[in-house]
Amino acid sequence: MSAFMFCKIISIILAVIGISMALPAVTALCCHEYSMLAAFTVPLLISIALASVFLLTKRRDQISLSVRAVFALVASVWFVLCFFGAIPLAASGFFPSFADAFFETVSGFSTTGASVLSDVESLPRSINLWRCEMHWLGGMGVIALTVALMPLLGVGGFALIKAESTGVEKGKITPKIANTAKVLWLLYLSFTAVQAVLLLFCGMDVIDALSYAFSTLGTGGYATRNDSIASYHSVPIEIVCTIFMFLAGINFSLYFYFIARKFDEVKKNTEFKTYLALFFGAVLLVALMLIPHFGSVAKAVRYGSFQVASIMTTTGFSTSNYTAWPPAAQFVILLLFFVGGSAGSTSGGFKVVRWVVLAKQAHNEILRMLHPHGVFTVRLNGMPGRKDLVLAVAAFTFVYFLLVGVTTFLGTIAGLEVFSAFTGALSMIGNVGPAFGMLNPSENLGFLPSWLKWWYCFVMLAGRLELYNLIIFFVPEYWKK
């Protein structure tokens, strides 16, 4: 792929992000935050102008992507859009350095939700809306959005979405990848609209309702208030957010199958059934352990289900500081840091399907000990998985926890105690947001040294792009022809 085509695709994607800045720009205008208008409108206009130049030049050229080009393009897009998205934050004057603004942006687009800010309520409402909107854009994937809106990326579009999306098995739910992207984004948009309307009825104003809908469906966790959802002291708001966090953790392809009345595709989905079992099992365990703590079954279920949904789907909202809960309840929450949501969802983390594959393989190994001459395969959704599936998951597991180990070590060098560094590493790579110890939900990451923030930026993006899409650049073979 030529350098011209490379820049052309990036310019188109930046234009999509630039156009999305129109919403916070309008918010700044409506809220009389006139000093913020230029911070959004200047990047918006520049991105549109740049994309227009590329689109009007050599319009008939076809885009053809090699395997190396796909990895380079996806990584470049995410780094460039994070720098681009940080411009309004840096221009706002509320971030001490560009490193802090960039960290906040990476945390936004990667749907991590970790923040360097101690007082988000002091931010202009337009900036808070942009922080939450970044979650929404990054949740389903900016490349998927671009492919849906710009059919000119049809050549190589499937390869791009595969490189950006999450999970073990990646495919199309419609014959054309552009149509698949459109279907997924329409579902995503519909869920967001429904939640925003419900939050309005629950008492939020329009900007907050939209902000929290963005954060919830994107499973990010940025809030417009310092105490997150807890600041509203509203059971209906907590119920709405719990339900939509749970829904966002499900593979969005299953919603398409449900609407298309392909119920067998939903019922036989192994990961979905495991996701349900893990979620409700964790809620039951945590709620039982919280009854003595809160002195009420209703409160135990209320706080337990919210926090389980928040951590398992890697959203990161909080209504209670779980580090003050009984140790057994904290342990269940800690286990959820290792799980994550479903493949094909907006959640981060290790993903349920990978644990399913590893558990099934462990079961097969036990059977092989009993029946040495037997033939056993890992079956997903009622069908045998591909032959290299277990090896692929095992390799991913090794890389995932190796990166957790390296990140934990670097955290201890930066002055974090071991448990804080370890859970912080799980949180950053799994795109969760809060952690334990010095990085608990009531704290921010502003005190960390800049070099660790830059490293966290790298691992947050690596976690969002399924590790290999960034780590591959450190493999010498990638650079050999």
Coordinates of C-alpha atoms in Angstrom, one line a residue:
M1 CA 0.0 0.0 0.0
S2 CA 1.4 3.4 -1.0
A3 CA 2.0 6.1 1.5
F4 CA -0.7 8.2 -0.1
M5 CA -3.3 5.5 0.5
F6 CA -2.1 5.0 4.0
C7 CA -2.5 8.7 4.8
K8 CA -5.8 8.8 2.9
I9 CA -7.4 6.1 5.1
I10 CA -6.1 7.8 8.3
S11 CA -7.4 11.2 7.1
I12 CA -10.9 9.7 6.5
I13 CA -11.0 8.1 10.0
L14 CA -9.8 11.4 11.6
A15 CA -12.6 13.2 9.8
V16 CA -15.1 10.8 11.4
I17 CA -13.6 11.6 14.8
G18 CA -13.5 15.3 13.9
I19 CA -17.2 15.3 12.9
S20 CA -18.0 13.6 16.3
M21 CA -16.5 16.7 18.0
A22 CA -19.6 18.7 16.7
L23 CA -21.6 17.3 19.6
P24 CA -19.3 18.7 22.4
A25 CA -18.9 21.9 20.3
V26 CA -22.7 22.4 20.3
T27 CA -22.7 21.6 24.0
A28 CA -20.1 24.3 24.6
L29 CA -22.3 26.8 22.7
C30 CA -25.4 25.9 24.6
C31 CA -23.7 26.0 28.0
H32 CA -22.0 29.3 27.2
E33 CA -18.6 27.7 27.4
Y34 CA -17.4 30.0 24.5
S35 CA -13.7 29.5 25.4
M36 CA -14.0 25.8 24.5
L37 CA -15.5 26.4 21.0
A38 CA -12.2 26.7 19.2
A39 CA -10.8 23.6 21.0
F40 CA -13.5 21.5 19.2
T41 CA -14.2 23.4 16.0
V42 CA -10.6 23.9 14.9
P43 CA -9.7 20.2 14.9
L44 CA -13.1 19.5 13.3
L45 CA -12.5 21.8 10.4
I46 CA -8.9 20.7 9.9
S47 CA -9.8 17.0 9.8
I48 CA -12.6 17.6 7.3
A49 CA -10.3 19.8 5.1
L50 CA -7.5 17.2 5.2
A51 CA -9.9 14.3 4.3
S52 CA -11.4 16.3 1.5
V53 CA -8.0 16.9 -0.1
F54 CA -7.2 13.2 -0.1
L55 CA -10.7 12.2 -1.3
L56 CA -10.6 14.6 -4.2
T57 CA -7.1 13.4 -5.3
K58 CA -6.7 10.1 -7.2
R59 CA -10.3 9.2 -6.4
R60 CA -10.2 6.1 -8.6
D61 CA -7.3 4.4 -6.9
Q62 CA -8.2 1.1 -5.2
I63 CA -7.1 0.3 -1.6
S64 CA -5.3 -3.0 -1.3
L65 CA -4.0 -4.0 2.1
S66 CA -1.3 -6.6 2.8
V67 CA -1.1 -8.4 6.1
R68 CA 1.7 -6.1 7.3
A69 CA -0.2 -3.0 6.1
V70 CA -3.3 -4.0 8.1
F71 CA -1.3 -4.1 11.4
A72 CA 0.5 -0.9 10.6
L73 CA -2.6 0.9 9.7
V74 CA -4.7 -0.2 12.7
A75 CA -1.9 0.7 15.1
S76 CA -1.3 4.0 13.4
V77 CA -5.0 4.9 13.4
W78 CA -5.4 4.4 17.1
F79 CA -2.2 6.3 18.0
V80 CA -3.1 9.2 15.7
L81 CA -6.7 9.5 16.8
C82 CA -5.6 9.5 20.5
F83 CA -3.2 12.4 19.8
F84 CA -6.0 14.1 17.8
G85 CA -8.6 13.5 20.5
A86 CA -6.3 14.9 23.1
I87 CA -6.2 18.3 21.5
P88 CA -9.5 19.6 23.1
L89 CA -8.4 18.3 26.5
A90 CA -4.9 19.9 26.3
A91 CA -6.5 23.1 25.0
S92 CA -8.9 23.2 27.9
G93 CA -6.2 24.1 30.4
F94 CA -7.4 21.6 33.0
F95 CA -4.6 19.1 32.4
P96 CA -1.1 19.8 33.8
S97 CA 0.7 18.4 30.8
F98 CA 0.1 16.9 27.4
A99 CA 1.0 13.5 28.9
D100 CA -2.0 13.8 31.2
A101 CA -4.3 14.8 28.4
F102 CA -3.0 12.0 26.2
F103 CA -3.4 9.5 29.0
E104 CA -7.0 10.6 29.5
T105 CA -7.7 10.3 25.8
V106 CA -6.2 6.8 25.5
S107 CA -8.1 5.8 28.5
G108 CA -11.2 7.2 26.8
F109 CA -10.9 5.6 23.4
S110 CA -9.6 2.2 24.8
T111 CA -12.7 2.3 27.1
T112 CA -10.5 1.9 30.2
G113 CA -11.9 4.8 32.2
A114 CA -8.9 5.4 34.4
S115 CA -8.5 9.1 35.0
V116 CA -5.7 11.5 36.1
L117 CA -8.3 14.0 37.4
S118 CA -9.4 14.5 41.0
D119 CA -12.3 16.8 40.3
V120 CA -14.2 16.1 37.1
E121 CA -17.0 18.4 38.2
S122 CA -14.8 21.4 37.7
L123 CA -14.4 20.5 34.0
P124 CA -16.5 22.3 31.3
R125 CA -19.5 20.2 30.5
S126 CA -18.4 20.0 26.8
I127 CA -15.1 18.4 27.9
N128 CA -16.9 15.9 30.1
L129 CA -19.2 15.0 27.3
W130 CA -16.2 14.5 24.9
R131 CA -14.5 12.3 27.5
C132 CA -17.6 10.0 27.6
E133 CA -18.1 10.2 23.8
M134 CA -14.6 8.8 23.3
H135 CA -15.7 5.7 25.2
W136 CA -18.6 5.3 22.8
L137 CA -16.5 5.7 19.7
G138 CA -13.8 3.4 20.9
G139 CA -16.2 0.8 22.3
M140 CA -17.6 -0.5 19.0
G141 CA -14.5 0.6 17.1
V142 CA -13.7 3.7 15.1
I143 CA -12.5 1.6 12.1
A144 CA -15.8 -0.4 12.1
L145 CA -17.7 3.0 12.1
T146 CA -15.6 4.2 9.2
V147 CA -16.1 1.0 7.2
A148 CA -19.9 1.4 7.8
L149 CA -19.9 5.0 6.7
M150 CA -17.4 4.9 3.9
P151 CA -17.8 1.9 1.5
L152 CA -14.7 3.0 -0.3
L153 CA -12.8 1.1 2.4
G154 CA -14.6 -2.1 1.4
V155 CA -11.4 -3.5 0.0
G156 CA -9.5 -4.8 3.0
G157 CA -12.3 -3.6 5.3
F158 CA -12.9 -7.1 6.8
A159 CA -9.2 -7.4 7.5
L160 CA -9.2 -4.0 9.3
I161 CA -12.2 -4.9 11.4
K162 CA -10.7 -8.3 12.3
A163 CA -7.6 -6.5 13.5
E164 CA -9.6 -4.0 15.6
S165 CA -12.3 -6.2 17.0
T166 CA -12.1 -8.5 20.0
G167 CA -12.4 -12.2 20.5
V168 CA -11.3 -15.6 19.2
E169 CA -13.6 -16.2 16.2
K170 CA -14.3 -13.2 14.0
G171 CA -16.7 -13.2 11.1
K172 CA -19.5 -11.5 9.2
I173 CA -23.1 -11.6 10.2
T174 CA -24.1 -10.3 6.7
P175 CA -22.5 -11.1 3.4
K176 CA -20.9 -7.6 3.0
I177 CA -18.5 -6.3 5.8
A178 CA -19.8 -2.8 5.3
N179 CA -23.4 -4.0 6.0
T180 CA -22.1 -5.9 9.0
A181 CA -20.5 -2.8 10.4
K182 CA -23.7 -0.8 9.8
V183 CA -25.9 -3.4 11.5
L184 CA -23.6 -3.5 14.6
W185 CA -23.5 0.3 14.8
L186 CA -27.2 0.7 14.4
L187 CA -27.8 -1.7 17.2
Y188 CA -25.2 0.1 19.3
L189 CA -26.8 3.5 18.5
S190 CA -30.3 2.1 19.4
F191 CA -29.1 0.8 22.8
T192 CA -27.5 4.1 23.5
A193 CA -30.6 6.1 22.6
V194 CA -32.8 3.9 24.8
Q195 CA -30.6 4.2 27.8
A196 CA -30.3 7.9 27.4
V197 CA -34.0 8.3 27.3
L198 CA -34.4 6.1 30.4
L199 CA -31.8 8.1 32.3
L200 CA -33.7 11.2 31.4
F201 CA -36.9 9.8 32.9
C202 CA -34.8 8.8 36.0
G203 CA -33.9 12.5 36.6
M204 CA -30.7 13.2 34.8
D205 CA -30.4 16.2 32.5
V206 CA -29.8 15.8 28.8
I207 CA -26.0 16.1 28.8
D208 CA -25.5 13.8 31.8
A209 CA -28.0 11.2 30.3
L210 CA -26.1 11.2 27.0
S211 CA -22.7 11.1 28.8
Y212 CA -23.5 8.1 31.0
A213 CA -25.2 6.3 28.0
F214 CA -21.9 6.8 26.1
S215 CA -19.9 5.5 29.0
T216 CA -22.1 2.6 29.8
L217 CA -22.6 1.2 26.3
G218 CA -18.9 1.8 25.6
T219 CA -18.1 0.0 28.9
G220 CA -15.7 2.8 29.7
G221 CA -16.6 4.3 33.0
Y222 CA -15.9 8.0 32.7
A223 CA -18.3 10.0 34.9
T224 CA -19.4 13.7 35.0
R225 CA -19.4 13.7 38.8
N226 CA -16.6 12.9 41.3
D227 CA -18.6 10.1 43.0
S228 CA -19.6 8.5 39.7
I229 CA -23.1 7.0 39.7
A230 CA -23.2 7.1 43.5
S231 CA -23.5 10.8 43.5
Y232 CA -27.1 10.6 42.2
H233 CA -28.3 8.4 45.1
S234 CA -30.9 7.0 42.7
V235 CA -31.9 3.3 42.7
P236 CA -33.6 3.6 39.2
I237 CA -30.4 5.1 37.7
E238 CA -28.3 2.3 39.2
I239 CA -30.7 -0.3 37.8
V240 CA -30.7 1.2 34.3
C241 CA -26.9 1.3 34.3
T242 CA -26.6 -2.2 35.7
I243 CA -28.9 -3.6 32.9
F244 CA -27.1 -1.8 30.1
M245 CA -23.6 -2.7 31.4
F246 CA -24.8 -6.3 31.4
L247 CA -26.2 -5.9 27.8
A248 CA -23.0 -4.2 26.6
G249 CA -21.0 -7.2 27.7
I250 CA -22.8 -9.6 25.4
N251 CA -21.6 -10.3 21.8
F252 CA -23.6 -7.8 19.7
S253 CA -23.9 -10.3 16.9
L254 CA -26.3 -12.2 19.1
Y255 CA -28.7 -9.2 19.1
F256 CA -28.7 -9.3 15.4
Y257 CA -29.6 -13.0 15.4
F258 CA -32.3 -12.4 18.0
I259 CA -33.9 -9.6 15.9
A260 CA -33.6 -11.8 12.8
R261 CA -35.4 -14.6 14.8
K262 CA -32.4 -16.9 14.6
F263 CA -33.0 -18.0 18.1
D264 CA -31.0 -21.2 17.7
E265 CA -27.8 -19.1 17.1
V266 CA -28.4 -17.5 20.5
K267 CA -29.4 -20.6 22.5
K268 CA -26.4 -22.7 21.3
N269 CA -23.8 -20.0 21.9
T270 CA -21.4 -21.4 24.4
E271 CA -19.9 -18.1 25.5
F272 CA -23.3 -16.5 26.1
K273 CA -24.4 -19.3 28.4
T274 CA -21.1 -19.1 30.3
Y275 CA -21.4 -15.3 30.5
L276 CA -24.8 -15.6 32.1
A277 CA -23.7 -18.3 34.5
L278 CA -20.6 -16.3 35.6
F279 CA -22.5 -13.1 35.9
F280 CA -25.4 -14.3 38.0
G281 CA -23.2 -16.7 40.0
A282 CA -20.9 -13.7 40.9
V283 CA -23.9 -11.6 41.8
L284 CA -25.3 -14.3 44.1
L285 CA -21.9 -14.8 45.9
V286 CA -21.2 -11.1 46.4
A287 CA -24.7 -10.3 47.5
L288 CA -24.6 -13.1 50.1
M289 CA -21.3 -11.8 51.5
L290 CA -22.6 -8.2 51.6
I291 CA -25.8 -8.9 53.6
P292 CA -24.0 -8.5 56.9
H293 CA -22.0 -5.5 55.6
F294 CA -25.1 -3.5 54.5
G295 CA -27.6 -5.1 56.9
S296 CA -30.1 -5.5 54.1
V297 CA -30.7 -8.1 51.3
A298 CA -32.0 -5.4 49.0
K299 CA -28.9 -3.2 49.4
A300 CA -26.6 -6.2 49.1
V301 CA -28.2 -7.2 45.8
R302 CA -28.3 -3.5 44.6
Y303 CA -24.6 -2.8 45.3
G304 CA -23.4 -6.3 44.5
S305 CA -25.1 -6.6 41.1
F306 CA -23.9 -3.1 40.1
Q307 CA -20.3 -3.7 40.9
V308 CA -20.2 -7.2 39.4
A309 CA -21.6 -5.8 36.2
S310 CA -19.2 -2.9 36.3
I311 CA -16.0 -4.9 36.8
M312 CA -17.0 -8.0 34.7
T313 CA -17.8 -5.8 31.7
T314 CA -14.8 -3.6 32.4
T315 CA -16.9 -0.5 32.7
G316 CA -15.5 0.8 35.9
F317 CA -18.4 2.7 37.4
S318 CA -18.8 2.6 41.2
T319 CA -21.6 3.1 43.7
S320 CA -19.6 1.9 46.6
N321 CA -15.9 1.5 47.4
Y322 CA -15.5 -2.3 47.0
T323 CA -12.1 -2.2 48.7
A324 CA -14.0 -1.6 52.0
W325 CA -16.2 -4.7 51.5
P326 CA -15.6 -8.0 53.3
P327 CA -12.5 -9.8 52.0
A328 CA -14.5 -12.6 50.4
A329 CA -16.5 -10.2 48.4
Q330 CA -13.4 -8.4 47.4
F331 CA -11.9 -11.7 46.2
V332 CA -14.8 -12.4 43.9
I333 CA -14.5 -8.9 42.5
L334 CA -10.8 -9.5 42.0
L335 CA -11.5 -12.7 40.1
L336 CA -13.7 -10.7 37.7
F337 CA -10.6 -8.7 36.7
F338 CA -9.4 -11.9 35.0
V339 CA -12.6 -12.6 33.1
G340 CA -13.9 -9.6 31.0
G341 CA -16.9 -9.6 28.8
S342 CA -17.8 -11.5 25.7
A343 CA -16.0 -11.5 22.4
G344 CA -17.7 -9.1 20.0
S345 CA -18.9 -6.9 22.8
T346 CA -17.6 -3.5 23.8
S347 CA -16.1 -5.0 27.0
G348 CA -12.4 -5.4 27.4
G349 CA -10.5 -8.0 29.5
F350 CA -9.4 -11.6 28.8
K351 CA -12.8 -12.5 27.3
V352 CA -15.1 -15.3 28.5
V353 CA -14.7 -17.4 25.4
R354 CA -11.0 -17.9 26.1
W355 CA -11.6 -19.3 29.5
V356 CA -14.3 -21.6 28.0
V357 CA -11.7 -22.9 25.5
L358 CA -9.1 -23.4 28.2
A359 CA -11.6 -25.1 30.6
K360 CA -12.8 -27.5 27.8
Q361 CA -9.2 -28.4 26.9
A362 CA -8.4 -29.1 30.5
H363 CA -11.5 -31.4 30.6
N364 CA -10.3 -33.1 27.4
E365 CA -6.9 -33.7 28.9
I366 CA -8.5 -35.4 31.9
L367 CA -10.6 -37.6 29.5
R368 CA -7.4 -38.4 27.5
M369 CA -5.8 -39.7 30.7
L370 CA -8.8 -42.0 31.2
H371 CA -9.0 -43.0 27.5
P372 CA -5.5 -42.7 26.0
H373 CA -6.6 -43.7 22.5
G374 CA -9.7 -41.4 22.5
V375 CA -10.0 -38.4 20.2
F376 CA -11.3 -35.2 21.9
T377 CA -11.9 -31.8 20.4
V378 CA -13.0 -28.5 21.9
R379 CA -16.6 -27.8 20.8
L380 CA -18.0 -24.3 20.7
N381 CA -21.6 -23.6 19.9
G382 CA -22.2 -27.2 19.3
M383 CA -19.5 -27.4 16.6
P384 CA -15.9 -28.6 16.7
G385 CA -13.6 -25.6 17.0
R386 CA -10.7 -25.1 14.5
K387 CA -7.7 -27.3 15.2
D388 CA -5.4 -24.5 16.2
L389 CA -7.9 -22.8 18.5
V390 CA -6.4 -24.1 21.8
L391 CA -2.9 -23.3 20.7
A392 CA -4.0 -19.7 19.8
V393 CA -5.7 -19.2 23.1
A394 CA -2.7 -20.7 25.0
A395 CA -0.3 -18.3 23.2
F396 CA -2.6 -15.3 23.9
T397 CA -2.8 -16.3 27.6
F398 CA 1.0 -16.4 27.8
V399 CA 1.4 -13.0 26.2
Y400 CA -1.4 -11.5 28.2
F401 CA 0.0 -12.5 31.6
L402 CA 3.6 -11.8 30.6
L403 CA 2.5 -8.3 29.8
V404 CA 0.7 -8.2 33.2
G405 CA 4.0 -9.3 34.9
V406 CA 6.1 -6.7 33.1
T407 CA 3.5 -3.9 33.9
T408 CA 3.4 -5.0 37.5
F409 CA 7.1 -4.8 37.8
L410 CA 7.2 -1.3 36.3
G411 CA 4.4 -0.2 38.7
T412 CA 6.6 -1.3 41.6
I413 CA 9.5 0.7 40.3
A414 CA 7.2 3.7 40.1
G415 CA 6.5 3.4 43.8
L416 CA 3.3 1.3 43.9
E417 CA 3.1 -1.5 46.4
V418 CA 2.9 -4.9 44.8
F419 CA -0.8 -5.6 45.1
S420 CA -1.7 -2.1 43.7
A421 CA 0.8 -2.6 40.9
F422 CA -0.6 -6.1 40.0
T423 CA -4.3 -5.1 40.0
G424 CA -3.4 -1.9 38.2
A425 CA -1.7 -4.0 35.5
L426 CA -4.8 -6.2 35.2
S427 CA -6.9 -3.1 35.1
M428 CA -4.9 -1.3 32.4
I429 CA -4.4 -4.3 30.1
G430 CA -8.0 -5.5 30.7
N431 CA -9.3 -1.9 30.1
V432 CA -11.2 -2.0 33.5
G433 CA -10.3 1.3 35.0
P434 CA -10.3 1.0 38.8
A435 CA -8.1 -1.4 40.7
F436 CA -7.2 -2.1 44.4
G437 CA -4.9 -0.5 47.0
M438 CA -3.5 2.8 45.8
L439 CA -5.5 2.6 42.6
N440 CA -8.9 2.0 44.2
P441 CA -12.1 3.5 42.8
S442 CA -11.9 6.6 45.0
E443 CA -8.4 7.5 43.7
N444 CA -7.0 8.9 40.5
L445 CA -3.8 8.2 38.6
G446 CA -2.6 11.8 38.5
F447 CA 0.2 11.1 41.1
L448 CA 1.9 8.5 38.9
P449 CA 5.2 9.5 37.2
S450 CA 4.8 10.5 33.5
W451 CA 6.9 7.6 32.2
L452 CA 4.5 5.1 33.8
K453 CA 1.5 7.0 32.4
W454 CA 3.0 6.6 28.9
W455 CA 3.6 2.9 29.5
Y456 CA 0.0 2.5 30.7
C457 CA -1.1 4.2 27.5
F458 CA 0.7 1.6 25.5
V459 CA -0.8 -1.4 27.4
M460 CA -4.3 0.1 27.4
L461 CA -4.1 0.3 23.6
A462 CA -2.5 -3.1 23.4
G463 CA -5.4 -4.5 25.5
R464 CA -8.0 -2.8 23.3
L465 CA -6.4 -4.2 20.2
E466 CA -6.0 -7.8 21.5
L467 CA -2.2 -7.4 22.2
Y468 CA -0.8 -8.9 19.0
N469 CA -1.7 -5.8 16.9
L470 CA 0.8 -3.7 18.8
I471 CA 3.3 -6.3 20.1
I472 CA 3.9 -7.6 16.5
F473 CA 6.0 -4.5 15.8
F474 CA 8.5 -5.8 18.4
V475 CA 9.0 -9.0 16.5
P476 CA 12.0 -8.9 14.1
E477 CA 10.1 -11.0 11.5
Y478 CA 7.6 -8.3 11.0
W479 CA 10.3 -6.0 9.5
K480 CA 11.7 -8.7 7.2
K481 CA 10.4 -9.0 3.6

